PDB file of C-alpha atoms in Angstrom:
ATOM      1  CA  UNK A   1      10.103 -22.443  -4.164  1.00 45.00           C
ATOM      2  CA  UNK A   2       8.539 -25.040  -6.475  1.00 50.00           C
ATOM      3  CA  UNK A   3       8.240 -24.171 -10.210  1.00 44.00           C
ATOM      4  CA  UNK A   4       5.469 -25.487 -12.673  1.00 48.00           C
ATOM      5  CA  UNK A   5       7.454 -27.132 -15.321  1.00 43.00           C
ATOM      6  CA  UNK A   6       4.698 -26.317 -17.987  1.00 52.00           C
ATOM      7  CA  UNK A   7       4.209 -22.755 -17.219  1.00 53.00           C
ATOM      8  CA  UNK A   8       7.598 -21.610 -15.514  1.00 49.00           C
ATOM      9  CA  UNK A   9       5.601 -20.054 -12.758  1.00 59.00           C
ATOM     10  CA  UNK A  10       6.122 -20.532  -9.037  1.00 62.00           C
ATOM     11  CA  UNK A  11       3.581 -22.966  -8.054  1.00 70.00           C
ATOM     12  CA  UNK A  12       0.726 -21.601  -5.809  1.00 75.00           C
ATOM     13  CA  UNK A  13      -1.327 -23.901  -3.626  1.00 72.00           C
ATOM     14  CA  UNK A  14      -3.585 -23.741  -0.589  1.00 72.00           C
ATOM     15  CA  UNK A  15      -2.235 -23.767   2.892  1.00 66.00           C
ATOM     16  CA  UNK A  16      -2.857 -27.400   3.223  1.00 62.00           C
ATOM     17  CA  UNK A  17      -1.036 -28.271   0.038  1.00 67.00           C
ATOM     18  CA  UNK A  18      -4.022 -29.024  -2.071  1.00 77.00           C
ATOM     19  CA  UNK A  19      -4.570 -27.205  -5.436  1.00 83.00           C
ATOM     20  CA  UNK A  20      -6.309 -23.870  -5.446  1.00 88.00           C
ATOM     21  CA  UNK A  21      -9.819 -23.954  -6.330  1.00 92.00           C
ATOM     22  CA  UNK A  22     -11.229 -21.370  -8.716  1.00 95.00           C
ATOM     23  CA  UNK A  23     -14.868 -21.047  -9.768  1.00 97.00           C
ATOM     24  CA  UNK A  24     -15.214 -19.369 -13.225  1.00 97.00           C
ATOM     25  CA  UNK A  25     -18.741 -17.858 -13.951  1.00 97.00           C
ATOM     26  CA  UNK A  26     -19.592 -16.922 -17.528  1.00 95.00           C
ATOM     27  CA  UNK A  27     -22.344 -17.461 -19.905  1.00 93.00           C
ATOM     28  CA  UNK A  28     -20.148 -17.863 -22.950  1.00 93.00           C
ATOM     29  CA  UNK A  29     -19.243 -21.568 -23.085  1.00 93.00           C
ATOM     30  CA  UNK A  30     -16.183 -20.904 -25.443  1.00 93.00           C
ATOM     31  CA  UNK A  31     -14.611 -18.328 -23.020  1.00 92.00           C
ATOM     32  CA  UNK A  32     -15.482 -20.522 -19.987  1.00 94.00           C
ATOM     33  CA  UNK A  33     -13.714 -23.500 -21.411  1.00 93.00           C
ATOM     34  CA  UNK A  34     -10.618 -21.415 -22.533  1.00 92.00           C
ATOM     35  CA  UNK A  35     -10.357 -19.925 -19.028  1.00 93.00           C
ATOM     36  CA  UNK A  36     -10.802 -23.263 -17.299  1.00 93.00           C
ATOM     37  CA  UNK A  37      -8.095 -24.949 -19.494  1.00 91.00           C
ATOM     38  CA  UNK A  38      -5.632 -22.149 -18.798  1.00 91.00           C
ATOM     39  CA  UNK A  39      -6.238 -22.347 -15.063  1.00 92.00           C
ATOM     40  CA  UNK A  40      -5.930 -26.035 -15.090  1.00 91.00           C
ATOM     41  CA  UNK A  41      -2.735 -25.651 -16.908  1.00 86.00           C
ATOM     42  CA  UNK A  42      -1.560 -23.672 -13.708  1.00 84.00           C
ATOM     43  CA  UNK A  43      -2.347 -26.815 -11.618  1.00 85.00           C
ATOM     44  CA  UNK A  44      -5.592 -25.354 -10.198  1.00 91.00           C
ATOM     45  CA  UNK A  45      -8.769 -27.127  -9.339  1.00 93.00           C
ATOM     46  CA  UNK A  46     -11.507 -25.424 -11.646  1.00 96.00           C
ATOM     47  CA  UNK A  47     -15.216 -25.544 -11.736  1.00 96.00           C
ATOM     48  CA  UNK A  48     -17.606 -23.565 -13.982  1.00 96.00           C
ATOM     49  CA  UNK A  49     -21.067 -22.079 -14.049  1.00 97.00           C
ATOM     50  CA  UNK A  50     -23.158 -20.350 -16.753  1.00 96.00           C
ATOM     51  CA  UNK A  51     -25.453 -18.217 -14.492  1.00 96.00           C
ATOM     52  CA  UNK A  52     -25.755 -16.747 -11.037  1.00 94.00           C
ATOM     53  CA  UNK A  53     -27.819 -19.126  -9.497  1.00 96.00           C
ATOM     54  CA  UNK A  54     -25.666 -22.067 -10.621  1.00 96.00           C
ATOM     55  CA  UNK A  55     -22.726 -20.148  -9.319  1.00 96.00           C
ATOM     56  CA  UNK A  56     -24.096 -19.723  -5.921  1.00 95.00           C
ATOM     57  CA  UNK A  57     -24.830 -23.383  -5.692  1.00 95.00           C
ATOM     58  CA  UNK A  58     -21.363 -24.360  -6.854  1.00 94.00           C
ATOM     59  CA  UNK A  59     -19.803 -21.903  -4.368  1.00 94.00           C
ATOM     60  CA  UNK A  60     -21.535 -23.570  -1.392  1.00 92.00           C
ATOM     61  CA  UNK A  61     -20.358 -26.917  -2.605  1.00 92.00           C
ATOM     62  CA  UNK A  62     -16.860 -26.299  -3.996  1.00 92.00           C
ATOM     63  CA  UNK A  63     -15.740 -23.568  -1.629  1.00 90.00           C
ATOM     64  CA  UNK A  64     -13.701 -21.729  -4.051  1.00 92.00           C
ATOM     65  CA  UNK A  65     -10.392 -19.932  -3.132  1.00 90.00           C
ATOM     66  CA  UNK A  66     -11.073 -17.405  -5.839  1.00 92.00           C
ATOM     67  CA  UNK A  67     -13.863 -16.502  -8.340  1.00 95.00           C
ATOM     68  CA  UNK A  68     -13.762 -15.150 -11.906  1.00 95.00           C
ATOM     69  CA  UNK A  69     -17.180 -13.447 -12.259  1.00 94.00           C
ATOM     70  CA  UNK A  70     -18.689 -12.024 -15.310  1.00 91.00           C
ATOM     71  CA  UNK A  71     -20.816  -8.981 -14.718  1.00 88.00           C
ATOM     72  CA  UNK A  72     -23.500  -9.744 -17.297  1.00 87.00           C
ATOM     73  CA  UNK A  73     -25.344 -12.969 -16.620  1.00 92.00           C
ATOM     74  CA  UNK A  74     -28.670 -14.280 -17.875  1.00 92.00           C
ATOM     75  CA  UNK A  75     -30.291 -14.305 -14.411  1.00 93.00           C
ATOM     76  CA  UNK A  76     -28.653 -12.380 -11.641  1.00 91.00           C
ATOM     77  CA  UNK A  77     -26.017  -9.767 -12.431  1.00 87.00           C
ATOM     78  CA  UNK A  78     -22.415 -10.172 -11.169  1.00 88.00           C
ATOM     79  CA  UNK A  79     -22.919  -7.735  -8.458  1.00 88.00           C
ATOM     80  CA  UNK A  80     -25.805  -9.409  -6.943  1.00 91.00           C
ATOM     81  CA  UNK A  81     -24.044 -12.863  -7.221  1.00 93.00           C
ATOM     82  CA  UNK A  82     -21.069 -11.259  -5.416  1.00 90.00           C
ATOM     83  CA  UNK A  83     -23.362  -9.756  -2.713  1.00 89.00           C
ATOM     84  CA  UNK A  84     -24.896 -13.266  -1.973  1.00 91.00           C
ATOM     85  CA  UNK A  85     -21.671 -15.094  -2.273  1.00 89.00           C
ATOM     86  CA  UNK A  86     -20.047 -12.663   0.308  1.00 84.00           C
ATOM     87  CA  UNK A  87     -22.747 -13.601   2.818  1.00 84.00           C
ATOM     88  CA  UNK A  88     -21.300 -17.299   2.703  1.00 82.00           C
ATOM     89  CA  UNK A  89     -17.565 -16.583   2.165  1.00 81.00           C
ATOM     90  CA  UNK A  90     -16.815 -13.034   3.125  1.00 81.00           C
ATOM     91  CA  UNK A  91     -13.159 -12.952   2.148  1.00 81.00           C
ATOM     92  CA  UNK A  92     -13.056 -14.890  -1.146  1.00 86.00           C
ATOM     93  CA  UNK A  93     -11.175 -12.940  -3.785  1.00 89.00           C
ATOM     94  CA  UNK A  94     -13.183 -12.072  -6.781  1.00 90.00           C
ATOM     95  CA  UNK A  95     -11.981 -10.921 -10.401  1.00 91.00           C
ATOM     96  CA  UNK A  96     -14.718  -9.299 -12.338  1.00 89.00           C
ATOM     97  CA  UNK A  97     -14.963  -9.886 -16.102  1.00 87.00           C
ATOM     98  CA  UNK A  98     -16.949  -7.381 -18.221  1.00 79.00           C
ATOM     99  CA  UNK A  99     -17.455  -5.946 -21.664  1.00 73.00           C
ATOM    100  CA  UNK A 100     -17.775  -2.599 -20.224  1.00 64.00           C
ATOM    101  CA  UNK A 101     -14.731  -0.442 -20.175  1.00 59.00           C
ATOM    102  CA  UNK A 102     -15.842   2.668 -18.575  1.00 57.00           C
ATOM    103  CA  UNK A 103     -14.059   4.068 -15.395  1.00 58.00           C
ATOM    104  CA  UNK A 104     -17.460   4.194 -13.585  1.00 63.00           C
ATOM    105  CA  UNK A 105     -18.080   0.369 -14.227  1.00 61.00           C
ATOM    106  CA  UNK A 106     -14.578  -0.393 -12.770  1.00 61.00           C
ATOM    107  CA  UNK A 107     -15.439   1.590  -9.647  1.00 65.00           C
ATOM    108  CA  UNK A 108     -18.922  -0.172  -9.436  1.00 66.00           C
ATOM    109  CA  UNK A 109     -17.180  -3.517  -9.516  1.00 62.00           C
ATOM    110  CA  UNK A 110     -14.720  -2.629  -6.826  1.00 65.00           C
ATOM    111  CA  UNK A 111     -17.057  -0.816  -4.592  1.00 65.00           C
ATOM    112  CA  UNK A 112     -19.393  -3.789  -4.770  1.00 68.00           C
ATOM    113  CA  UNK A 113     -16.752  -5.867  -3.101  1.00 71.00           C
ATOM    114  CA  UNK A 114     -14.736  -7.128  -6.104  1.00 77.00           C
ATOM    115  CA  UNK A 115     -10.971  -7.229  -5.681  1.00 82.00           C
ATOM    116  CA  UNK A 116      -9.909  -6.752  -9.267  1.00 82.00           C
ATOM    117  CA  UNK A 117     -11.408  -6.106 -12.625  1.00 80.00           C
ATOM    118  CA  UNK A 118     -10.561  -7.248 -16.208  1.00 84.00           C
ATOM    119  CA  UNK A 119     -12.249  -6.043 -19.301  1.00 82.00           C
ATOM    120  CA  UNK A 120     -13.127  -8.020 -22.398  1.00 82.00           C
ATOM    121  CA  UNK A 121     -11.409  -8.713 -24.734  1.00 81.00           C
ATOM    122  CA  UNK A 122      -8.531  -9.976 -22.393  1.00 83.00           C
ATOM    123  CA  UNK A 123      -5.638 -12.091 -22.747  1.00 84.00           C
ATOM    124  CA  UNK A 124      -5.622 -15.431 -20.718  1.00 87.00           C
ATOM    125  CA  UNK A 125      -2.075 -14.278 -19.334  1.00 83.00           C
ATOM    126  CA  UNK A 126      -3.655 -11.180 -17.971  1.00 84.00           C
ATOM    127  CA  UNK A 127      -6.377 -13.023 -16.106  1.00 89.00           C
ATOM    128  CA  UNK A 128      -3.870 -15.588 -14.746  1.00 88.00           C
ATOM    129  CA  UNK A 129      -1.480 -12.887 -13.612  1.00 85.00           C
ATOM    130  CA  UNK A 130      -4.261 -11.072 -11.933  1.00 86.00           C
ATOM    131  CA  UNK A 131      -5.450 -14.266 -10.138  1.00 89.00           C
ATOM    132  CA  UNK A 132      -2.030 -15.104  -8.930  1.00 85.00           C
ATOM    133  CA  UNK A 133      -1.641 -11.605  -7.476  1.00 82.00           C
ATOM    134  CA  UNK A 134      -5.043 -12.013  -5.609  1.00 84.00           C
ATOM    135  CA  UNK A 135      -3.842 -15.411  -4.456  1.00 81.00           C
ATOM    136  CA  UNK A 136      -0.597 -13.998  -2.959  1.00 74.00           C
ATOM    137  CA  UNK A 137      -2.832 -11.321  -1.218  1.00 71.00           C
ATOM    138  CA  UNK A 138      -4.738 -14.190   0.057  1.00 66.00           C
ATOM    139  CA  UNK A 139      -1.984 -16.011   1.589  1.00 64.00           C
ATOM    140  CA  UNK A 140      -1.565 -18.809  -1.023  1.00 57.00           C
ATOM    141  CA  UNK A 141       1.992 -18.051  -2.182  1.00 46.00           C
ATOM    142  CA  UNK A 142       4.464 -20.961  -1.684  1.00 48.00           C
ATOM    143  CA  UNK A 143       7.375 -18.905  -0.724  1.00 41.00           C
ATOM    144  CA  UNK A 144       7.233 -16.879   2.419  1.00 36.00           C
ATOM    145  CA  UNK A 145       8.038 -13.232   2.193  1.00 41.00           C
ATOM    146  CA  UNK A 146      10.650 -11.415   4.225  1.00 44.00           C
ATOM    147  CA  UNK A 147       9.740  -9.712   7.490  1.00 49.00           C
ATOM    148  CA  UNK A 148       6.700 -11.806   7.818  1.00 68.00           C
ATOM    149  CA  UNK A 149       5.496 -10.225  10.877  1.00 84.00           C
ATOM    150  CA  UNK A 150       4.732  -6.449  10.829  1.00 87.00           C
ATOM    151  CA  UNK A 151       4.017  -4.684  14.200  1.00 91.00           C
ATOM    152  CA  UNK A 152       2.841  -1.120  14.719  1.00 92.00           C
ATOM    153  CA  UNK A 153       1.885  -0.336  18.232  1.00 92.00           C
ATOM    154  CA  UNK A 154      -0.730  -3.091  19.222  1.00 93.00           C
ATOM    155  CA  UNK A 155      -1.471  -3.827  15.758  1.00 95.00           C
ATOM    156  CA  UNK A 156       0.213  -6.990  14.108  1.00 94.00           C
ATOM    157  CA  UNK A 157       0.091  -8.395  10.686  1.00 93.00           C
ATOM    158  CA  UNK A 158       1.587 -11.770   9.688  1.00 89.00           C
ATOM    159  CA  UNK A 159       2.261 -11.856   5.938  1.00 79.00           C
ATOM    160  CA  UNK A 160       2.727 -15.679   5.988  1.00 75.00           C
ATOM    161  CA  UNK A 161      -0.521 -16.652   7.811  1.00 82.00           C
ATOM    162  CA  UNK A 162      -2.522 -13.476   6.864  1.00 85.00           C
ATOM    163  CA  UNK A 163      -3.459 -13.142  10.460  1.00 91.00           C
ATOM    164  CA  UNK A 164      -4.111  -9.536  11.780  1.00 95.00           C
ATOM    165  CA  UNK A 165      -4.683  -8.737  15.384  1.00 94.00           C
ATOM    166  CA  UNK A 166      -5.055  -5.641  17.409  1.00 95.00           C
ATOM    167  CA  UNK A 167      -4.407  -5.944  21.147  1.00 91.00           C
ATOM    168  CA  UNK A 168      -4.433  -9.675  20.677  1.00 91.00           C
ATOM    169  CA  UNK A 169      -7.947  -9.649  18.954  1.00 93.00           C
ATOM    170  CA  UNK A 170      -8.071 -11.370  15.728  1.00 94.00           C
ATOM    171  CA  UNK A 171      -9.575  -9.274  12.834  1.00 95.00           C
ATOM    172  CA  UNK A 172     -10.734 -10.791   9.442  1.00 93.00           C
ATOM    173  CA  UNK A 173     -10.024  -8.878   6.483  1.00 92.00           C
ATOM    174  CA  UNK A 174     -10.698  -9.396   2.709  1.00 89.00           C
ATOM    175  CA  UNK A 175      -7.758  -9.834   0.313  1.00 85.00           C
ATOM    176  CA  UNK A 176      -7.835  -6.162  -0.730  1.00 86.00           C
ATOM    177  CA  UNK A 177      -8.238  -4.978   2.882  1.00 91.00           C
ATOM    178  CA  UNK A 178      -5.250  -7.145   3.879  1.00 91.00           C
ATOM    179  CA  UNK A 179      -3.029  -5.694   0.982  1.00 88.00           C
ATOM    180  CA  UNK A 180      -4.108  -2.057   1.866  1.00 92.00           C
ATOM    181  CA  UNK A 181      -3.231  -2.483   5.469  1.00 94.00           C
ATOM    182  CA  UNK A 182       0.048  -4.228   4.705  1.00 90.00           C
ATOM    183  CA  UNK A 183       0.865  -1.209   2.393  1.00 89.00           C
ATOM    184  CA  UNK A 184       0.114   1.273   5.327  1.00 93.00           C
ATOM    185  CA  UNK A 185       2.036  -0.906   7.842  1.00 91.00           C
ATOM    186  CA  UNK A 186       5.148  -1.137   5.752  1.00 86.00           C
ATOM    187  CA  UNK A 187       5.090   2.671   5.594  1.00 88.00           C
ATOM    188  CA  UNK A 188       4.345   3.690   9.208  1.00 89.00           C
ATOM    189  CA  UNK A 189       4.075   7.362   9.815  1.00 90.00           C
ATOM    190  CA  UNK A 190       4.415   8.086   6.235  1.00 90.00           C
ATOM    191  CA  UNK A 191       1.734  10.005   4.437  1.00 92.00           C
ATOM    192  CA  UNK A 192       0.524   7.901   1.515  1.00 91.00           C
ATOM    193  CA  UNK A 193      -1.383   9.595  -1.265  1.00 90.00           C
ATOM    194  CA  UNK A 194      -4.476   8.166  -2.919  1.00 87.00           C
ATOM    195  CA  UNK A 195      -2.482   7.885  -6.263  1.00 84.00           C
ATOM    196  CA  UNK A 196       0.301   5.904  -4.435  1.00 83.00           C
ATOM    197  CA  UNK A 197      -2.198   3.569  -2.843  1.00 86.00           C
ATOM    198  CA  UNK A 198      -3.999   2.817  -5.961  1.00 82.00           C
ATOM    199  CA  UNK A 199      -0.836   2.172  -7.992  1.00 74.00           C
ATOM    200  CA  UNK A 200       0.473  -0.312  -5.182  1.00 76.00           C
ATOM    201  CA  UNK A 201      -2.767  -1.956  -4.040  1.00 80.00           C
ATOM    202  CA  UNK A 202      -4.729  -2.159  -7.305  1.00 73.00           C
ATOM    203  CA  UNK A 203      -1.645  -1.799  -9.795  1.00 59.00           C
ATOM    204  CA  UNK A 204      -3.525   0.804 -11.930  1.00 53.00           C
ATOM    205  CA  UNK A 205      -5.292   4.150 -11.487  1.00 44.00           C
ATOM    206  CA  UNK A 206      -8.998   5.122 -12.168  1.00 48.00           C
ATOM    207  CA  UNK A 207      -8.440   8.269 -14.377  1.00 49.00           C
ATOM    208  CA  UNK A 208      -7.929  10.372 -11.019  1.00 48.00           C
ATOM    209  CA  UNK A 209     -11.134   8.912  -9.406  1.00 55.00           C
ATOM    210  CA  UNK A 210     -10.027   7.695  -6.167  1.00 63.00           C
ATOM    211  CA  UNK A 211     -13.368   6.796  -4.611  1.00 82.00           C
ATOM    212  CA  UNK A 212     -12.232   3.287  -4.034  1.00 86.00           C
ATOM    213  CA  UNK A 213      -9.380   4.250  -1.775  1.00 89.00           C
ATOM    214  CA  UNK A 214     -11.625   6.266   0.343  1.00 90.00           C
ATOM    215  CA  UNK A 215     -14.069   3.238   0.479  1.00 91.00           C
ATOM    216  CA  UNK A 216     -11.538   0.683   1.449  1.00 93.00           C
ATOM    217  CA  UNK A 217      -9.931   3.090   3.979  1.00 95.00           C
ATOM    218  CA  UNK A 218     -13.489   3.261   5.528  1.00 94.00           C
ATOM    219  CA  UNK A 219     -13.707  -0.448   5.559  1.00 94.00           C
ATOM    220  CA  UNK A 220     -10.365  -0.763   7.312  1.00 95.00           C
ATOM    221  CA  UNK A 221     -11.179   1.732  10.082  1.00 95.00           C
ATOM    222  CA  UNK A 222     -14.518  -0.027  10.936  1.00 95.00           C
ATOM    223  CA  UNK A 223     -12.361  -3.092  11.500  1.00 95.00           C
ATOM    224  CA  UNK A 224      -9.020  -1.712  12.769  1.00 95.00           C
ATOM    225  CA  UNK A 225     -10.115   1.285  14.845  1.00 94.00           C
ATOM    226  CA  UNK A 226     -13.803   0.691  15.873  1.00 89.00           C
ATOM    227  CA  UNK A 227     -14.142   1.267  19.476  1.00 90.00           C
ATOM    228  CA  UNK A 228     -10.343   1.909  19.820  1.00 92.00           C
ATOM    229  CA  UNK A 229      -7.934   4.777  19.696  1.00 94.00           C
ATOM    230  CA  UNK A 230      -7.530   5.432  15.873  1.00 94.00           C
ATOM    231  CA  UNK A 231      -4.403   4.455  14.066  1.00 95.00           C
ATOM    232  CA  UNK A 232      -5.435   5.420  10.581  1.00 96.00           C
ATOM    233  CA  UNK A 233      -5.536   9.087  10.005  1.00 96.00           C
ATOM    234  CA  UNK A 234      -6.545  11.315   7.151  1.00 94.00           C
ATOM    235  CA  UNK A 235      -4.397  14.474   6.084  1.00 93.00           C
ATOM    236  CA  UNK A 236      -6.649  16.392   3.989  1.00 89.00           C
ATOM    237  CA  UNK A 237      -5.215  17.045   0.482  1.00 88.00           C
ATOM    238  CA  UNK A 238      -2.342  14.766   1.216  1.00 91.00           C
ATOM    239  CA  UNK A 239      -3.417  11.211   1.971  1.00 93.00           C
ATOM    240  CA  UNK A 240      -3.446   8.671   4.672  1.00 95.00           C
ATOM    241  CA  UNK A 241      -1.106   7.817   7.474  1.00 95.00           C
ATOM    242  CA  UNK A 242      -0.939   4.933   9.955  1.00 95.00           C
ATOM    243  CA  UNK A 243       0.727   5.318  13.263  1.00 93.00           C
ATOM    244  CA  UNK A 244       0.630   3.793  16.838  1.00 91.00           C
ATOM    245  CA  UNK A 245      -2.337   4.912  18.926  1.00 84.00           C
ATOM    246  CA  UNK A 246      -1.473   7.521  21.463  1.00 71.00           C
TER     247      UNK A 246
END
């Protein structure tokens, strides 16, 4: 593993060895400058935009590996920006920023397709830590993890390349979908509660509201089980379990 001498962190980079590309979208210039500076200190390539339309143009040109996206923008809101961005790059990880702290707003951000959520005011260290976690989920970690290839029945997940296949057919997953599937596959035939999944995949809970787990399980089912013998099962009142197809 290679350490960043300035930050003491393990260096993360793109699979081709180039710097990770991060797009920061916020209409507060001071905040944008601080975030950009902190991310460049990590050794990442950073671009910034002050509104939604500018963000969409930059996303097409820059092809970011992650996006830090404010919910409240002067033209389009962050949810609409994300929806349009997903049309261009369906799997790019997105970290929402917002001044809103309500549980409902966090749920809205994640169900809109965001991968994580930070409320203002926040520490730069927290944003960086969350982005690093998203990068690892997306396959940008320098060090390979143990047991890189997980296999359950005809379903395989490569933790190094982030390739997922069922019966040899490649399946494209978002960063959060991948992390959820990885957790299920690391615990085959074990019933996992919504609380366990929230804690492991999202690292925090939603005050007992587990709608986001149900939503992402449904996303996975559409990609993993559609037209095939189901592998992901619901045990009412208990949770979810993944097991080989009969």
